[in-house]
mmCIF file with all atom_site columns, C-alpha atoms in Angstrom:
data_model
loop_
_atom_site.group_PDB
_atom_site.id
_atom_site.type_symbol
_atom_site.label_atom_id
_atom_site.label_alt_id
_atom_site.label_comp_id
_atom_site.label_asym_id
_atom_site.label_entity_id
_atom_site.label_seq_id
_atom_site.pdbx_PDB_ins_code
_atom_site.Cartn_x
_atom_site.Cartn_y
_atom_site.Cartn_z
_atom_site.occupancy
_atom_site.B_iso_or_equiv
_atom_site.pdbx_formal_charge
_atom_site.auth_seq_id
_atom_site.auth_comp_id
_atom_site.auth_asym_id
_atom_site.auth_atom_id
_atom_site.pdbx_PDB_model_num
ATOM 1  C CA . UNK A 1 1  ? -0.019 0.080  0.073   1.00 48.00 ? 226 UNK A CA 1
ATOM 2  C CA . UNK A 1 2  ? 1.493  3.415  -1.011  1.00 54.00 ? 227 UNK A CA 1
ATOM 3  C CA . UNK A 1 3  ? 2.240  5.892  1.752   1.00 61.00 ? 228 UNK A CA 1
ATOM 4  C CA . UNK A 1 4  ? 0.607  9.226  1.178   1.00 73.00 ? 229 UNK A CA 1
ATOM 5  C CA . UNK A 1 5  ? 2.883  12.150 1.913   1.00 78.00 ? 230 UNK A CA 1
ATOM 6  C CA . UNK A 1 6  ? 2.089  15.806 2.023   1.00 87.00 ? 231 UNK A CA 1
ATOM 7  C CA . UNK A 1 7  ? 3.737  17.749 -0.896  1.00 87.00 ? 232 UNK A CA 1
ATOM 8  C CA . UNK A 1 8  ? 6.097  19.558 1.327   1.00 90.00 ? 233 UNK A CA 1
ATOM 9  C CA . UNK A 1 9  ? 7.522  16.267 2.793   1.00 89.00 ? 234 UNK A CA 1
ATOM 10 C CA . UNK A 1 10 ? 7.824  14.907 -0.728  1.00 86.00 ? 235 UNK A CA 1
ATOM 11 C CA . UNK A 1 11 ? 9.710  18.074 -1.792  1.00 88.00 ? 236 UNK A CA 1
ATOM 12 C CA . UNK A 1 12 ? 12.111 17.858 1.157   1.00 91.00 ? 237 UNK A CA 1
ATOM 13 C CA . UNK A 1 13 ? 12.747 14.047 0.669   1.00 89.00 ? 238 UNK A CA 1
ATOM 14 C CA . UNK A 1 14 ? 13.315 14.547 -3.127  1.00 86.00 ? 239 UNK A CA 1
ATOM 15 C CA . UNK A 1 15 ? 15.858 17.418 -2.382  1.00 90.00 ? 240 UNK A CA 1
ATOM 16 C CA . UNK A 1 16 ? 17.733 15.295 -0.047  1.00 92.00 ? 241 UNK A CA 1
ATOM 17 C CA . UNK A 1 17 ? 17.656 12.355 -2.613  1.00 88.00 ? 242 UNK A CA 1
ATOM 18 C CA . UNK A 1 18 ? 19.016 14.635 -5.306  1.00 89.00 ? 243 UNK A CA 1
ATOM 19 C CA . UNK A 1 19 ? 21.826 16.081 -3.220  1.00 90.00 ? 244 UNK A CA 1
ATOM 20 C CA . UNK A 1 20 ? 25.131 14.425 -3.403  1.00 90.00 ? 245 UNK A CA 1
ATOM 21 C CA . UNK A 1 21 ? 25.965 15.497 0.063   1.00 94.00 ? 246 UNK A CA 1
ATOM 22 C CA . UNK A 1 22 ? 24.030 15.174 3.435   1.00 96.00 ? 247 UNK A CA 1
ATOM 23 C CA . UNK A 1 23 ? 22.207 18.488 4.144   1.00 96.00 ? 248 UNK A CA 1
ATOM 24 C CA . UNK A 1 24 ? 21.478 20.540 7.155   1.00 96.00 ? 249 UNK A CA 1
ATOM 25 C CA . UNK A 1 25 ? 17.972 22.114 7.714   1.00 95.00 ? 250 UNK A CA 1
ATOM 26 C CA . UNK A 1 26 ? 19.608 25.489 6.799   1.00 94.00 ? 251 UNK A CA 1
ATOM 27 C CA . UNK A 1 27 ? 20.897 23.984 3.529   1.00 94.00 ? 252 UNK A CA 1
ATOM 28 C CA . UNK A 1 28 ? 17.336 22.821 2.673   1.00 95.00 ? 253 UNK A CA 1
ATOM 29 C CA . UNK A 1 29 ? 15.944 26.229 3.468   1.00 95.00 ? 254 UNK A CA 1
ATOM 30 C CA . UNK A 1 30 ? 18.593 27.847 1.277   1.00 93.00 ? 255 UNK A CA 1
ATOM 31 C CA . UNK A 1 31 ? 17.591 25.652 -1.642  1.00 91.00 ? 256 UNK A CA 1
ATOM 32 C CA . UNK A 1 32 ? 13.938 26.771 -1.366  1.00 87.00 ? 257 UNK A CA 1
ATOM 33 C CA . UNK A 1 33 ? 13.434 30.250 0.007   1.00 85.00 ? 258 UNK A CA 1
ATOM 34 C CA . UNK A 1 34 ? 9.549  29.572 0.314   1.00 90.00 ? 259 UNK A CA 1
ATOM 35 C CA . UNK A 1 35 ? 10.484 27.287 3.380   1.00 92.00 ? 260 UNK A CA 1
ATOM 36 C CA . UNK A 1 36 ? 11.567 28.351 6.751   1.00 95.00 ? 261 UNK A CA 1
ATOM 37 C CA . UNK A 1 37 ? 13.614 26.651 9.401   1.00 95.00 ? 262 UNK A CA 1
ATOM 38 C CA . UNK A 1 38 ? 10.573 26.262 11.515  1.00 97.00 ? 263 UNK A CA 1
ATOM 39 C CA . UNK A 1 39 ? 8.725  24.607 8.654   1.00 96.00 ? 264 UNK A CA 1
ATOM 40 C CA . UNK A 1 40 ? 11.615 22.200 7.849   1.00 96.00 ? 265 UNK A CA 1
ATOM 41 C CA . UNK A 1 41 ? 12.249 21.038 11.338  1.00 97.00 ? 266 UNK A CA 1
ATOM 42 C CA . UNK A 1 42 ? 8.952  19.045 11.864  1.00 97.00 ? 267 UNK A CA 1
ATOM 43 C CA . UNK A 1 43 ? 9.155  17.668 8.360   1.00 96.00 ? 268 UNK A CA 1
ATOM 44 C CA . UNK A 1 44 ? 12.630 16.270 9.164   1.00 97.00 ? 269 UNK A CA 1
ATOM 45 C CA . UNK A 1 45 ? 11.388 14.969 12.513  1.00 96.00 ? 270 UNK A CA 1
ATOM 46 C CA . UNK A 1 46 ? 8.476  13.200 10.814  1.00 94.00 ? 271 UNK A CA 1
ATOM 47 C CA . UNK A 1 47 ? 10.583 11.808 7.986   1.00 93.00 ? 272 UNK A CA 1
ATOM 48 C CA . UNK A 1 48 ? 12.995 10.535 10.571  1.00 94.00 ? 273 UNK A CA 1
ATOM 49 C CA . UNK A 1 49 ? 10.291 8.765  12.488  1.00 93.00 ? 274 UNK A CA 1
ATOM 50 C CA . UNK A 1 50 ? 9.168  7.199  9.220   1.00 88.00 ? 275 UNK A CA 1
ATOM 51 C CA . UNK A 1 51 ? 12.795 6.097  8.758   1.00 89.00 ? 276 UNK A CA 1
ATOM 52 C CA . UNK A 1 52 ? 13.033 7.944  5.470   1.00 90.00 ? 277 UNK A CA 1
ATOM 53 C CA . UNK A 1 53 ? 15.909 10.142 6.632   1.00 94.00 ? 278 UNK A CA 1
ATOM 54 C CA . UNK A 1 54 ? 18.675 9.707  9.155   1.00 95.00 ? 279 UNK A CA 1
ATOM 55 C CA . UNK A 1 55 ? 21.387 11.861 10.704  1.00 96.00 ? 280 UNK A CA 1
ATOM 56 C CA . UNK A 1 56 ? 24.503 11.577 8.470   1.00 96.00 ? 281 UNK A CA 1
ATOM 57 C CA . UNK A 1 57 ? 26.709 13.521 10.806  1.00 96.00 ? 282 UNK A CA 1
ATOM 58 C CA . UNK A 1 58 ? 27.457 16.819 12.689  1.00 96.00 ? 283 UNK A CA 1
ATOM 59 C CA . UNK A 1 59 ? 29.059 19.771 11.166  1.00 96.00 ? 284 UNK A CA 1
ATOM 60 C CA . UNK A 1 60 ? 30.335 23.227 12.422  1.00 93.00 ? 285 UNK A CA 1
ATOM 61 C CA . UNK A 1 61 ? 28.615 26.165 10.745  1.00 84.00 ? 286 UNK A CA 1
ATOM 62 C CA . UNK A 1 62 ? 30.192 29.289 12.153  1.00 85.00 ? 287 UNK A CA 1
ATOM 63 C CA . UNK A 1 63 ? 29.902 29.040 15.792  1.00 90.00 ? 288 UNK A CA 1
ATOM 64 C CA . UNK A 1 64 ? 27.079 26.706 15.689  1.00 91.00 ? 289 UNK A CA 1
ATOM 65 C CA . UNK A 1 65 ? 26.955 22.904 15.459  1.00 95.00 ? 290 UNK A CA 1
ATOM 66 C CA . UNK A 1 66 ? 24.269 21.429 13.006  1.00 95.00 ? 291 UNK A CA 1
ATOM 67 C CA . UNK A 1 67 ? 23.111 17.927 12.043  1.00 96.00 ? 292 UNK A CA 1
ATOM 68 C CA . UNK A 1 68 ? 23.296 16.805 8.498   1.00 97.00 ? 293 UNK A CA 1
ATOM 69 C CA . UNK A 1 69 ? 20.625 14.506 7.086   1.00 97.00 ? 294 UNK A CA 1
ATOM 70 C CA . UNK A 1 70 ? 20.559 11.975 4.340   1.00 95.00 ? 295 UNK A CA 1
ATOM 71 C CA . UNK A 1 71 ? 17.809 9.725  2.865   1.00 92.00 ? 296 UNK A CA 1
ATOM 72 C CA . UNK A 1 72 ? 17.647 6.014  3.753   1.00 90.00 ? 297 UNK A CA 1
ATOM 73 C CA . UNK A 1 73 ? 17.233 3.233  1.403   1.00 82.00 ? 298 UNK A CA 1
ATOM 74 C CA . UNK A 1 74 ? 13.603 3.061  2.353   1.00 77.00 ? 299 UNK A CA 1
ATOM 75 C CA . UNK A 1 75 ? 13.203 6.730  1.095   1.00 77.00 ? 300 UNK A CA 1
ATOM 76 C CA . UNK A 1 76 ? 14.532 5.674  -2.243  1.00 70.00 ? 301 UNK A CA 1
ATOM 77 C CA . UNK A 1 77 ? 12.097 2.850  -2.666  1.00 73.00 ? 302 UNK A CA 1
ATOM 78 C CA . UNK A 1 78 ? 9.032  4.913  -1.399  1.00 69.00 ? 303 UNK A CA 1
ATOM 79 C CA . UNK A 1 79 ? 9.914  7.758  -3.698  1.00 65.00 ? 304 UNK A CA 1
ATOM 80 C CA . UNK A 1 80 ? 10.494 5.562  -6.589  1.00 63.00 ? 305 UNK A CA 1
ATOM 81 C CA . UNK A 1 81 ? 7.179  3.703  -6.000  1.00 61.00 ? 306 UNK A CA 1
ATOM 82 C CA . UNK A 1 82 ? 5.161  6.896  -5.701  1.00 59.00 ? 307 UNK A CA 1
ATOM 83 C CA . UNK A 1 83 ? 6.683  8.240  -8.764  1.00 52.00 ? 308 UNK A CA 1
ATOM 84 C CA . UNK A 1 84 ? 5.990  4.966  -10.659 1.00 47.00 ? 309 UNK A CA 1
ATOM 85 C CA . UNK A 1 85 ? 2.364  4.950  -9.348  1.00 41.00 ? 310 UNK A CA 1
ATOM 86 C CA . UNK A 1 86 ? 2.001  8.622  -10.350 1.00 42.00 ? 311 UNK A CA 1
ATOM 87 C CA . UNK A 1 87 ? 3.242  7.915  -13.817 1.00 37.00 ? 312 UNK A CA 1
ATOM 88 C CA . UNK A 1 88 ? 1.071  4.894  -14.221 1.00 34.00 ? 313 UNK A CA 1
ATOM 89 C CA . UNK A 1 89 ? -2.050 6.943  -13.038 1.00 33.00 ? 314 UNK A CA 1
ATOM 90 C CA . UNK A 1 90 ? -1.287 9.724  -15.493 1.00 33.00 ? 315 UNK A CA 1
ATOM 91 C CA . UNK A 1 91 ? -1.024 7.094  -18.344 1.00 36.00 ? 316 UNK A CA 1
ATOM 92 C CA . UNK A 1 92 ? -4.427 5.601  -17.395 1.00 35.00 ? 317 UNK A CA 1
ATOM 93 C CA . UNK A 1 93 ? -6.146 8.870  -17.005 1.00 34.00 ? 318 UNK A CA 1
ATOM 94 C CA . UNK A 1 94 ? -4.888 10.358 -20.282 1.00 36.00 ? 319 UNK A CA 1
ATOM 95 C CA . UNK A 1 95 ? -5.407 7.249  -22.423 1.00 39.00 ? 320 UNK A CA 1
#
């Protein structure tokens, strides 16, 4: 059964999947100015609970310490399935 995810969560997850390096919450916000740190924190927390993202490490940013996040193997499978289902659905509805 496919997991339904809100668009913002899918956006964050796909951004992490496309990134070659683990990203901090600030990195994610910098990539999409429509988001704020306060919007991304709960999304990362939820994706972490769903085992879609994990902490990849800790980095120093100026005088602060920040966690970096990367997608898990589960995230790759879920996003691939949801993309395949969407494409299949589009093919059926447009035929």
